CSV table of C-alpha atoms and ligand atoms in Angstrom, one decimal:
chain,number,residue,atom,x,y,z
A,1350,MET,CA,3.4,-24.6,9.7
A,1351,THR,CA,2.7,-21.0,8.8
A,1352,VAL,CA,0.5,-20.7,5.8
A,1353,ILE,CA,2.1,-18.4,3.3
A,1354,THR,CA,0.6,-17.8,-0.2
A,1355,ARG,CA,1.8,-15.7,-3.0
A,1356,PHE,CA,0.2,-13.9,-5.9
A,1357,ALA,CA,2.9,-13.6,-8.6
A,1358,PRO,CA,1.8,-11.4,-11.5
A,1359,SER,CA,4.2,-10.4,-14.3
A,1360,PRO,CA,3.9,-6.6,-14.7
A,1361,THR,CA,3.6,-6.8,-18.4
A,1362,GLY,CA,0.0,-5.5,-18.7
A,1363,LEU,CA,-3.0,-4.3,-16.8
A,1364,LEU,CA,-4.5,-6.5,-14.0
A,1365,HIS,CA,-6.9,-9.0,-15.6
A,1366,ILE,CA,-10.1,-9.9,-13.6
A,1367,GLY,CA,-9.0,-13.6,-13.9
A,1368,ASN,CA,-5.8,-12.7,-12.1
A,1369,VAL,CA,-7.7,-10.9,-9.5
A,1370,ARG,CA,-9.5,-14.1,-8.8
A,1371,THR,CA,-6.1,-15.9,-8.2
A,1372,ALA,CA,-5.0,-13.0,-6.0
A,1373,LEU,CA,-8.2,-13.2,-4.0
A,1374,ILE,CA,-8.1,-16.9,-3.4
A,1375,CYS,CA,-4.4,-16.7,-2.3
A,1376,TYR,CA,-5.4,-13.8,0.0
A,1377,LEU,CA,-8.3,-15.7,1.5
A,1378,ILE,CA,-6.3,-18.9,2.2
A,1379,ALA,CA,-3.7,-16.8,4.0
A,1380,ARG,CA,-6.2,-14.9,6.1
A,1381,LYS,CA,-8.4,-18.0,6.8
A,1382,ASN,CA,-5.3,-19.7,8.3
A,1383,GLY,CA,-3.9,-16.7,10.1
A,1384,GLY,CA,-1.0,-16.8,7.7
A,1385,LYS,CA,0.7,-14.4,5.3
A,1386,PHE,CA,0.0,-13.2,1.8
A,1387,MET,CA,2.8,-12.2,-0.5
A,1388,LEU,CA,2.9,-10.1,-3.6
A,1389,ARG,CA,5.7,-11.2,-5.9
A,1390,LEU,CA,6.4,-9.3,-9.1
A,1391,ASP,CA,7.7,-11.7,-11.7
A,1392,ASP,CA,9.6,-9.0,-13.6
A,1393,THR,CA,12.6,-10.9,-15.0
A,1394,ASP,CA,11.5,-10.2,-18.6
A,1395,THR,CA,13.0,-6.8,-18.8
A,1396,GLU,CA,11.7,-6.0,-22.2
A,1397,ARG,CA,8.0,-6.6,-21.4
A,1398,SER,CA,7.9,-5.7,-17.7
A,1399,LYS,CA,7.0,-2.0,-17.0
A,1400,GLU,CA,7.2,-0.1,-13.8
A,1401,GLU,CA,3.8,1.6,-14.6
A,1402,TYR,CA,2.1,-1.8,-14.7
A,1403,ALA,CA,3.7,-2.8,-11.4
A,1404,GLU,CA,2.3,0.4,-9.9
A,1405,ILE,CA,-1.2,-0.2,-11.4
A,1406,ILE,CA,-1.2,-3.8,-10.0
A,1407,LYS,CA,-0.3,-2.6,-6.5
A,1408,GLU,CA,-2.9,0.2,-6.7
A,1409,ASN,CA,-5.7,-2.2,-7.9
A,1410,LEU,CA,-4.9,-4.7,-5.2
A,1411,THR,CA,-5.0,-2.0,-2.6
A,1412,TRP,CA,-8.3,-0.7,-3.9
A,1413,LEU,CA,-9.7,-4.2,-3.6
A,1414,GLY,CA,-8.4,-4.4,0.0
A,1415,LEU,CA,-6.1,-7.3,-0.8
A,1416,GLU,CA,-3.2,-6.0,1.3
A,1417,TRP,CA,0.0,-8.0,1.1
A,1418,ASP,CA,2.2,-8.7,4.1
A,1419,ILE,CA,5.4,-9.3,2.0
A,1420,ILE,CA,6.5,-7.9,-1.3
A,1421,ALA,CA,9.4,-9.0,-3.5
A,1422,ARG,CA,10.6,-8.3,-7.0
A,1423,GLN,CA,12.4,-10.9,-9.0
A,1424,SER,CA,14.5,-8.3,-10.8
A,1425,GLU,CA,16.2,-7.6,-7.4
A,1426,ARG,CA,17.1,-11.2,-6.7
A,1427,LEU,CA,19.1,-12.1,-9.8
A,1428,GLU,CA,22.2,-12.9,-7.8
A,1429,ARG,CA,20.4,-15.5,-5.8
A,1430,TYR,CA,19.1,-17.1,-9.1
A,1431,GLU,CA,22.7,-17.1,-10.4
A,1432,GLU,CA,23.9,-18.9,-7.2
A,1433,VAL,CA,21.2,-21.6,-7.6
A,1434,LYS,CA,22.0,-21.9,-11.3
A,1435,GLN,CA,25.7,-22.7,-10.5
A,1436,LYS,CA,24.6,-25.3,-7.9
A,1437,LEU,CA,22.3,-27.0,-10.4
A,1438,ILE,CA,25.1,-27.0,-13.1
A,1439,ALA,CA,27.6,-28.4,-10.6
A,1440,ASP,CA,25.1,-31.1,-9.6
A,1441,GLY,CA,24.6,-32.0,-13.3
A,1442,ARG,CA,21.0,-30.9,-13.3
A,1443,MET,CA,21.4,-28.1,-15.9
A,1444,TYR,CA,23.1,-28.4,-19.3
A,1445,PRO,CA,24.0,-26.0,-22.0
A,1446,CYS,CA,22.1,-26.1,-25.3
A,1447,TYR,CA,23.1,-24.4,-28.5
A,1448,GLU,CA,20.1,-24.8,-30.9
A,1449,SER,CA,18.7,-21.7,-32.4
A,1450,ALA,CA,15.0,-20.9,-32.2
A,1451,GLU,CA,14.7,-22.0,-35.8
A,1452,ASP,CA,16.5,-25.3,-35.1
A,1453,LEU,CA,14.0,-26.0,-32.3
A,1454,ASP,CA,11.1,-25.0,-34.3
A,1455,MET,CA,12.2,-27.4,-37.1
A,1456,LYS,CA,12.6,-30.3,-34.6
A,1457,ARG,CA,9.1,-29.6,-33.2
A,1458,LYS,CA,7.6,-29.6,-36.6
A,1459,VAL,CA,9.2,-32.9,-37.6
A,1460,LEU,CA,8.0,-34.6,-34.4
A,1461,ILE,CA,4.4,-33.2,-34.8
A,1462,GLY,CA,4.5,-34.3,-38.5
A,1463,ARG,CA,5.2,-37.8,-37.3
A,1464,GLY,CA,2.4,-37.7,-34.8
A,1465,LEU,CA,4.8,-37.6,-31.9
A,1466,PRO,CA,4.7,-35.2,-28.9
A,1467,PRO,CA,7.1,-32.3,-29.3
A,1468,ILE,CA,9.5,-33.3,-26.6
A,1469,TYR,CA,13.1,-31.9,-26.7
A,1470,ASP,CA,15.4,-34.7,-27.8
A,1471,ARG,CA,18.3,-33.8,-25.5
A,1472,ALA,CA,20.7,-33.7,-28.4
A,1473,ALA,CA,22.8,-31.1,-26.5
A,1474,LEU,CA,23.7,-33.8,-23.9
A,1475,ASP,CA,25.6,-35.6,-26.6
A,1476,LEU,CA,27.9,-32.7,-27.6
A,1477,SER,CA,31.5,-33.2,-26.7
A,1478,ASP,CA,33.4,-30.5,-24.8
A,1479,ASP,CA,35.4,-29.8,-28.0
A,1480,VAL,CA,32.2,-29.1,-30.0
A,1481,LYS,CA,30.8,-26.9,-27.3
A,1482,GLN,CA,34.0,-24.9,-27.1
A,1483,LYS,CA,34.0,-24.5,-30.8
A,1484,LEU,CA,30.4,-23.3,-30.8
A,1485,GLU,CA,31.1,-20.8,-28.1
A,1486,ALA,CA,34.3,-19.6,-29.8
A,1487,ASP,CA,32.2,-19.1,-32.9
A,1488,GLY,CA,29.9,-16.8,-30.9
A,1489,THR,CA,27.0,-19.1,-29.9
A,1490,THR,CA,26.0,-18.5,-26.3
A,1491,PRO,CA,24.1,-21.4,-24.8
A,1492,HIS,CA,20.8,-21.4,-23.2
A,1493,TRP,CA,20.4,-23.8,-20.2
A,1494,ARG,CA,17.9,-26.6,-19.7
A,1495,PHE,CA,17.0,-28.4,-16.5
A,1496,LYS,CA,17.6,-32.2,-16.7
A,1497,LEU,CA,14.4,-33.8,-15.6
A,1498,ASP,CA,14.6,-37.2,-14.0
A,1499,GLU,CA,12.8,-38.9,-16.9
A,1500,THR,CA,12.3,-42.2,-15.0
A,1501,SER,CA,10.1,-40.8,-12.4
A,1502,THR,CA,6.3,-40.3,-12.0
A,1503,ILE,CA,5.6,-36.9,-10.5
A,1504,GLN,CA,2.5,-36.7,-8.4
A,1505,TRP,CA,0.7,-34.5,-5.9
A,1506,ASN,CA,-2.6,-34.1,-4.3
A,1507,ASP,CA,-4.0,-31.0,-5.9
A,1508,LEU,CA,-6.2,-29.1,-3.4
A,1509,ILE,CA,-8.7,-28.4,-6.2
A,1510,LYS,CA,-8.0,-30.9,-8.9
A,1511,GLY,CA,-7.4,-33.9,-6.6
A,1512,PRO,CA,-4.7,-36.5,-7.2
A,1513,THR,CA,-2.6,-35.5,-10.2
A,1514,ARG,CA,0.3,-37.3,-11.9
A,1515,PHE,CA,2.7,-36.8,-14.8
A,1516,GLU,CA,5.2,-39.2,-16.3
A,1517,ALA,CA,8.4,-37.2,-16.5
A,1518,LYS,CA,9.3,-38.9,-19.8
A,1519,ASN,CA,6.4,-37.1,-21.4
A,1520,LEU,CA,7.8,-33.6,-20.5
A,1521,SER,CA,10.5,-31.6,-22.2
A,1522,ASP,CA,13.5,-30.5,-20.2
A,1523,PRO,CA,12.6,-26.9,-19.6
A,1524,VAL,CA,14.8,-23.9,-20.5
A,1525,LEU,CA,15.8,-22.2,-17.2
A,1526,ILE,CA,18.3,-19.7,-18.6
A,1527,ARG,CA,17.9,-17.9,-21.9
A,1528,ALA,CA,20.9,-17.4,-24.2
A,1529,ASN,CA,21.1,-13.8,-23.1
A,1530,GLY,CA,21.6,-15.0,-19.5
A,1531,ALA,CA,18.2,-14.0,-18.2
A,1532,PRO,CA,16.3,-16.7,-16.2
A,1533,THR,CA,12.9,-17.8,-17.5
A,1534,TYR,CA,9.9,-17.9,-15.2
A,1535,MET,CA,10.5,-21.5,-14.1
A,1536,LEU,CA,13.6,-21.2,-12.0
A,1537,PRO,CA,13.1,-17.9,-10.1
A,1538,SER,CA,9.5,-18.9,-9.2
A,1539,THR,CA,10.7,-22.1,-7.6
A,1540,ILE,CA,13.6,-20.4,-5.8
A,1541,ASP,CA,11.3,-17.8,-4.4
A,1542,ASP,CA,8.7,-20.3,-3.3
A,1543,ILE,CA,11.5,-22.0,-1.4
A,1544,ASP,CA,13.2,-18.8,0.0
A,1545,PHE,CA,9.9,-17.2,1.1
A,1546,ASP,CA,8.6,-20.5,2.7
A,1547,ILE,CA,5.5,-20.5,0.5
A,1548,SER,CA,3.3,-23.2,1.9
A,1549,HIS,CA,0.5,-23.1,-0.8
A,1550,VAL,CA,1.0,-22.4,-4.5
A,1551,VAL,CA,-2.3,-21.4,-5.9
A,1552,ARG,CA,-2.7,-20.5,-9.6
A,1553,GLY,CA,-4.6,-21.2,-12.8
A,1554,GLU,CA,-4.7,-24.7,-14.3
A,1555,ASP,CA,-2.6,-23.5,-17.2
A,1556,HIS,CA,0.3,-24.0,-14.8
A,1557,VAL,CA,-0.4,-27.7,-14.1
A,1558,SER,CA,2.5,-29.0,-16.3
A,1559,ASN,CA,4.8,-26.3,-14.9
A,1560,THR,CA,4.0,-27.7,-11.4
A,1561,ALA,CA,5.1,-31.2,-12.5
A,1562,ILE,CA,8.4,-29.7,-13.7
A,1563,GLN,CA,8.8,-27.4,-10.7
A,1564,ILE,CA,8.4,-30.3,-8.3
A,1565,GLN,CA,11.5,-31.8,-9.7
A,1566,ILE,CA,13.3,-28.4,-9.5
A,1567,PHE,CA,12.2,-28.0,-5.8
A,1568,GLU,CA,13.7,-31.4,-5.2
A,1569,ALA,CA,16.9,-30.7,-7.1
A,1570,ILE,CA,17.5,-27.5,-5.2
A,1571,GLY,CA,16.7,-29.3,-1.9
A,1572,GLY,CA,13.6,-27.2,-1.0
A,1573,LYS,CA,10.4,-28.3,0.6
A,1574,VAL,CA,7.7,-28.9,-2.0
A,1575,PRO,CA,4.6,-26.8,-1.1
A,1576,GLU,CA,0.9,-27.7,-1.5
A,1577,PHE,CA,-0.6,-27.0,-4.9
A,1578,ALA,CA,-4.0,-25.9,-6.0
A,1579,HIS,CA,-4.9,-25.1,-9.6
A,1580,HIS,CA,-8.2,-23.4,-10.2
A,1581,SER,CA,-10.0,-23.6,-13.5
A,1582,LEU,CA,-9.5,-20.7,-15.8
A,1583,MET,CA,-12.2,-18.0,-16.0
A,1584,LYS,CA,-14.0,-17.9,-19.3
A,1585,SER,CA,-16.3,-15.1,-20.5
A,1586,LYS,CA,-19.9,-16.0,-21.1
A,1587,GLY,CA,-20.5,-14.2,-24.4
A,1588,GLY,CA,-17.0,-14.3,-25.9
A,1589,LYS,CA,-15.4,-10.9,-25.8
A,1590,ILE,CA,-16.4,-8.4,-23.1
A,1591,SER,CA,-17.0,-5.0,-24.5
A,1592,LYS,CA,-15.1,-1.8,-23.5
A,1593,ARG,CA,-18.4,-0.4,-22.1
A,1594,GLU,CA,-18.3,-3.2,-19.6
A,1595,GLY,CA,-14.7,-2.5,-18.8
A,1596,GLY,CA,-13.3,-5.5,-20.7
A,1597,PHE,CA,-11.2,-7.7,-18.4
A,1598,ASP,CA,-9.1,-4.9,-16.9
A,1599,VAL,CA,-10.1,-4.5,-13.2
A,1600,GLY,CA,-9.1,-0.8,-13.3
A,1601,ALA,CA,-11.7,-0.1,-16.1
A,1602,ILE,CA,-14.3,-2.2,-14.3
A,1603,ARG,CA,-13.8,0.0,-11.2
A,1604,ASP,CA,-14.0,3.1,-13.4
A,1605,ASN,CA,-17.4,1.8,-14.5
A,1606,GLY,CA,-18.6,2.2,-10.9
A,1607,ILE,CA,-18.4,-1.4,-9.8
A,1608,GLU,CA,-17.6,-1.7,-6.1
A,1609,ALA,CA,-14.5,-3.5,-4.9
A,1610,MET,CA,-16.7,-5.6,-2.6
A,1611,ALA,CA,-18.9,-6.5,-5.5
A,1612,ILE,CA,-15.9,-7.9,-7.3
A,1613,ASN,CA,-14.6,-9.7,-4.2
A,1614,SER,CA,-17.9,-11.2,-3.3
A,1615,PHE,CA,-18.5,-12.3,-6.9
A,1616,LEU,CA,-15.0,-13.8,-7.5
A,1617,ALA,CA,-14.8,-15.6,-4.1
A,1618,ARG,CA,-17.7,-17.8,-5.2
A,1619,LEU,CA,-17.2,-18.0,-8.9
A,1620,GLY,CA,-16.5,-21.6,-9.9
A,1621,THR,CA,-17.6,-22.9,-6.5
A,1622,SER,CA,-20.6,-25.0,-5.5
A,1623,ASP,CA,-21.8,-22.1,-3.3
A,1624,PRO,CA,-24.2,-19.3,-4.2
A,1625,ILE,CA,-22.8,-15.9,-5.0
A,1626,GLU,CA,-23.7,-13.6,-2.1
A,1627,PRO,CA,-23.0,-9.9,-1.3
A,1628,ARG,CA,-20.5,-9.5,1.5
A,1629,LEU,CA,-19.8,-6.2,3.2
A,1630,ASN,CA,-16.1,-6.7,3.8
A,1631,LEU,CA,-13.3,-9.2,3.2
A,1632,ASP,CA,-13.5,-10.5,6.8
A,1633,GLU,CA,-17.0,-11.8,6.0
A,1634,ILE,CA,-15.7,-13.5,2.9
A,1635,VAL,CA,-12.8,-15.0,4.9
A,1636,ASP,CA,-15.3,-16.4,7.4
A,1637,ASN,CA,-17.3,-18.0,4.7
A,1638,PHE,CA,-14.4,-19.2,2.5
A,1639,ASP,CA,-13.6,-22.8,1.9
A,1640,LEU,CA,-11.1,-23.8,-0.8
A,1641,SER,CA,-12.7,-27.3,-1.1
A,1642,ARG,CA,-15.8,-25.7,-2.6
A,1643,PHE,CA,-14.0,-24.8,-5.8
A,1644,THR,CA,-14.8,-27.1,-8.6
A,1645,LYS,CA,-12.8,-28.3,-11.6
A,1646,GLY,CA,-15.4,-27.0,-14.1
A,1647,SER,CA,-14.6,-23.7,-15.8
A,1648,ALA,CA,-15.6,-20.5,-14.1
A,1649,ILE,CA,-17.9,-18.4,-16.3
A,1650,TYR,CA,-17.5,-14.7,-16.1
A,1651,ASP,CA,-20.6,-12.8,-17.0
A,1652,PHE,CA,-20.3,-9.0,-16.5
A,1653,ILE,CA,-24.0,-8.7,-16.1
A,1654,GLU,CA,-23.9,-11.0,-13.1
A,1655,LEU,CA,-21.1,-8.9,-11.6
A,1656,GLU,CA,-23.0,-5.7,-12.3
A,1657,ARG,CA,-26.1,-7.2,-10.5
A,1658,MET,CA,-24.0,-7.6,-7.4
A,1659,ASN,CA,-23.2,-3.9,-7.3
A,1660,PRO,CA,-26.6,-2.6,-6.0
A,1661,LYS,CA,-26.7,-5.5,-3.5
A,1662,ILE,CA,-23.4,-4.3,-2.1
A,1663,LEU,CA,-24.4,-0.6,-2.1
A,1664,HIS,CA,-27.7,-1.5,-0.2
A,1665,ILE,CA,-25.9,-3.2,2.7
A,1666,PHE,CA,-23.3,-0.4,3.2
A,1667,SER,CA,-23.8,1.9,6.1
A,1668,TYR,CA,-23.1,5.6,5.9
A,1669,THR,CA,-19.7,5.1,7.6
A,1670,ASP,CA,-18.6,2.5,5.0
A,1671,VAL,CA,-18.8,5.1,2.3
A,1672,LYS,CA,-18.8,8.6,3.8
A,1673,ASN,CA,-15.1,9.3,2.9
A,1674,ARG,CA,-15.5,8.3,-0.7
A,1675,GLU,CA,-15.1,10.9,-3.5
A,1676,GLU,CA,-18.6,10.3,-4.7
A,1677,MET,CA,-20.0,11.3,-1.3
A,1678,GLN,CA,-19.1,15.0,-1.4
A,1679,ASP,CA,-21.8,17.1,0.3
A,1680,ILE,CA,-23.8,14.0,1.2
A,1681,ASP,CA,-24.9,13.6,4.8
A,1682,GLU,CA,-26.2,10.5,6.5
A,1683,GLU,CA,-29.9,11.5,6.1
A,1684,PHE,CA,-29.4,12.0,2.4
A,1685,PHE,CA,-27.5,8.8,2.0
A,1686,ASN,CA,-30.1,6.7,3.9
A,1687,SER,CA,-32.9,8.2,1.8
A,1688,VAL,CA,-31.4,7.5,-1.6
A,1689,GLN,CA,-29.4,4.4,-0.9
A,1690,PRO,CA,-32.2,1.8,-1.8
A,1691,ASN,CA,-32.2,3.3,-5.3
A,1692,LEU,CA,-28.5,3.3,-6.1
A,1693,THR,CA,-27.0,0.9,-8.6
A,1694,HIS,CA,-23.7,2.9,-8.7
A,1695,LEU,CA,-22.6,5.1,-5.9
A,1696,SER,CA,-21.9,8.1,-8.2
A,1697,GLU,CA,-25.7,8.3,-8.8
A,1698,ILE,CA,-26.0,9.9,-5.4
A,1699,GLN,CA,-24.7,13.1,-6.8
A,1700,GLU,CA,-27.4,13.2,-9.5
A,1701,TRP,CA,-30.0,12.8,-6.7
A,1702,HIS,CA,-28.3,15.5,-4.7
A,1703,GLN,CA,-28.6,17.8,-7.7
A,1704,ILE,CA,-32.2,16.9,-8.2
A,1705,CYS,CA,-33.0,17.7,-4.6
A,1706,LYS,CA,-30.8,20.7,-4.0
A,1707,ASP,CA,-30.1,22.4,-7.3
A,1708,GLU,CA,-32.4,24.2,-9.7
A,1709,LEU,CA,-34.5,21.9,-11.8
A,1710,ALA,CA,-37.0,22.4,-14.6
A,1711,PRO,CA,-40.0,20.3,-13.6
A,1712,VAL,CA,-41.8,18.1,-16.0
A,1713,ILE,CA,-45.5,18.9,-15.9
A,1714,ASP,CA,-48.0,16.4,-17.2
A,1715,ASP,CA,-51.2,17.9,-15.7
A,1716,ALA,CA,-50.7,21.5,-14.6
A,1717,ASP,CA,-54.1,21.9,-12.9
A,1718,PHE,CA,-53.6,18.7,-10.9
A,1719,THR,CA,-50.1,19.5,-9.6
A,1720,ALA,CA,-51.0,23.1,-8.9
A,1721,SER,CA,-54.0,22.1,-6.8
A,1722,ALA,CA,-51.9,19.5,-5.0
A,1723,SER,CA,-49.4,22.2,-4.0
A,1724,LYS,CA,-52.2,24.1,-2.2
A,1725,LEU,CA,-52.6,21.1,0.1
A,1726,LEU,CA,-48.9,20.9,1.2
A,1727,PRO,CA,-48.6,20.7,5.0
A,1728,GLU,CA,-47.2,23.6,7.0
A,1729,GLY,CA,-44.3,23.3,9.5
A,1730,GLU,CA,-41.4,21.0,9.6
A,1731,TRP,CA,-41.3,18.2,7.1
A,1732,ASP,CA,-40.3,14.6,7.8
A,1733,GLU,CA,-41.0,11.1,6.5
A,1734,ASN,CA,-44.7,11.3,7.5
A,1735,THR,CA,-45.3,14.4,5.5
A,1736,TRP,CA,-45.7,12.6,2.3
A,1737,GLY,CA,-48.4,10.2,3.7
A,1738,GLU,CA,-50.4,13.1,5.2
A,1739,TRP,CA,-50.2,15.2,2.1
A,1740,ILE,CA,-50.9,12.5,-0.5
A,1741,ASN,CA,-54.0,11.3,1.3
A,1742,LYS,CA,-55.4,14.8,1.2
A,1743,VAL,CA,-54.6,15.1,-2.5
A,1744,LYS,CA,-56.2,11.8,-3.2
A,1745,GLU,CA,-59.4,12.8,-1.4
A,1746,ALA,CA,-59.5,16.2,-3.1
A,1747,THR,CA,-58.9,15.0,-6.6
A,1748,GLY,CA,-60.2,11.4,-6.6
A,1749,LYS,CA,-57.0,10.2,-8.4
A,1750,LYS,CA,-55.2,7.1,-7.3
A,1751,GLY,CA,-52.3,4.9,-8.1
A,1752,LYS,CA,-50.0,5.9,-10.9
A,1753,GLU,CA,-52.3,8.8,-12.0
A,1754,LEU,CA,-51.8,10.3,-8.5
A,1755,PHE,CA,-48.1,9.7,-8.0
A,1756,MET,CA,-46.5,10.0,-11.4
A,1757,PRO,CA,-47.4,13.7,-12.2
A,1758,ILE,CA,-46.1,14.6,-8.8
A,1759,ARG,CA,-42.9,12.5,-9.2
A,1760,LYS,CA,-42.2,14.1,-12.6
A,1761,ALA,CA,-42.9,17.6,-11.3
A,1762,LEU,CA,-40.6,17.2,-8.3
A,1763,THR,CA,-37.7,15.3,-9.9
A,1764,ALA,CA,-38.2,15.6,-13.7
A,1765,ARG,CA,-37.9,11.8,-13.8
A,1766,ASP,CA,-40.3,8.9,-13.8
A,1767,ASN,CA,-38.4,6.8,-11.3
A,1768,GLY,CA,-36.2,7.2,-8.3
A,1769,PRO,CA,-36.2,7.0,-4.5
A,1770,GLU,CA,-39.4,6.8,-2.6
A,1771,LEU,CA,-41.1,10.2,-2.5
A,1772,LYS,CA,-41.6,10.0,1.2
A,1773,HIS,CA,-37.8,10.0,1.6
A,1774,ILE,CA,-37.0,12.8,-0.9
A,1775,LEU,CA,-39.9,15.2,-0.2
A,1776,PRO,CA,-38.2,16.5,3.0
A,1777,LEU,CA,-34.9,16.7,1.2
A,1778,ILE,CA,-36.4,18.9,-1.6
A,1779,GLY,CA,-38.1,21.0,1.0
A,1780,SER,CA,-41.2,23.1,0.9
A,1781,ALA,CA,-40.1,26.1,-1.2
A,1782,LYS,CA,-38.8,24.0,-4.1
A,1783,THR,CA,-41.7,21.6,-3.9
A,1784,THR,CA,-44.3,24.3,-4.1
A,1785,ALA,CA,-42.5,26.0,-7.0
A,1786,ARG,CA,-41.9,22.8,-9.0
A,1787,LEU,CA,-45.5,21.7,-8.6
A,1788,ASN,CA,-46.5,25.0,-10.1
A,1789,GLY,CA,-44.2,24.5,-13.1
A,1790,GLN,CA,-41.5,26.9,-12.0
A,1791,LYS,CA,-37.8,26.2,-12.2
A,1792,ALA,CA,-36.6,25.9,-8.7
B,2081,LIG,N1,4.1,-14.9,-13.3
B,2081,LIG,C1,3.3,-16.1,-13.4
B,2081,LIG,C2,2.0,-15.8,-14.2
B,2081,LIG,O1,1.6,-14.7,-14.1
B,2081,LIG,C3,3.1,-16.7,-12.1
B,2081,LIG,C4,2.6,-18.0,-12.1
B,2081,LIG,C5,2.7,-18.6,-10.7
B,2081,LIG,O2,1.8,-18.3,-9.9
B,2081,LIG,O3,3.7,-19.3,-10.4
B,2081,LIG,O4,1.5,-16.7,-14.8
């Protein structure tokens, strides 16, 4: 059996970090098993689906490295859905209903008021052909429901939740076709899972009862029922996540300087019994991925934890991993290696480049001290040993040590009180600028 998974977003909004988790898990299952990963755009809701959202979803997935092998759009497969609809009607598994939204709402309220579950009463099944014809002649177009086999127990072995069962009599016959003729999510999703040979349907646990219904639809159509896995939903730790943190939209999180591999590393382990660890690329995540490690408990999303992953990722990158990035303009390997241990966001490398290479107004705490230190600067080519040689001389000559020794020099050279190790950045600043800055001159 070829493993084929699918990520099936509806392009009705930006890509939520919780959906990225679903996409990633689907991607990892496919890659782990040498299978295929499909992107399916569930865009049958023509009012809410927008082309720009479809583009953003594709762009975000590409940025994350979650490349799909197959892509399909439901809006291009309407004929196929119509064909299956006709088959299900002919087989007596779909029936027309004429209640308005208000009628249904009223029925629901009455049942809830009596303490009963709001299950559709199948009143439409009792309508005679004459009544139906009259309703249609009067301008009521029907919506269509799937007729569940109410006598059966539906069960499957969920790959995350374990054995799961539903009594069909506790479920409402779902609406598959709206009164305007458009299919709801239920039918196209099942048809596509059959037609694209999806082996594993992996999605959030909010779909568990849909799965029970869809299993009966799979059987009614005559398709093979795939494996199912329902992961717990992601919850945010402190309630709402602020705009500054990028909210839940992955594009905004990226714009806040969070690395794709920080997101992938974090999400691949969120809600599992394994520790969250930085991974250099998706292949490494695939190697260490095991669906059975996902737990039923809710997955807590804490932006601070994701943010903490960012420097860990940046610190394991090699120059080649990042050299073509926009943030790396004018940065050579030596510069990257020197500043890398101090980066929490890659864009900061440009600030350090400016500090080392552009004109800077030094911050002078002790003018006599920094000026006399400048007189001891070594001649000739500077390298990583220059700092050690020089600072020992300064220490001997001035008797200063520790913070008293380093801090005035750091502030004179960089105008900051923290940053990369001075032994790394001294050669990058170079002798002319170092001398001038130690003497309080802009350079
Ligand atoms: N479009 C559905 C959603 O975003 C897909 C659910 C599924 O994976 O079947 O919830």
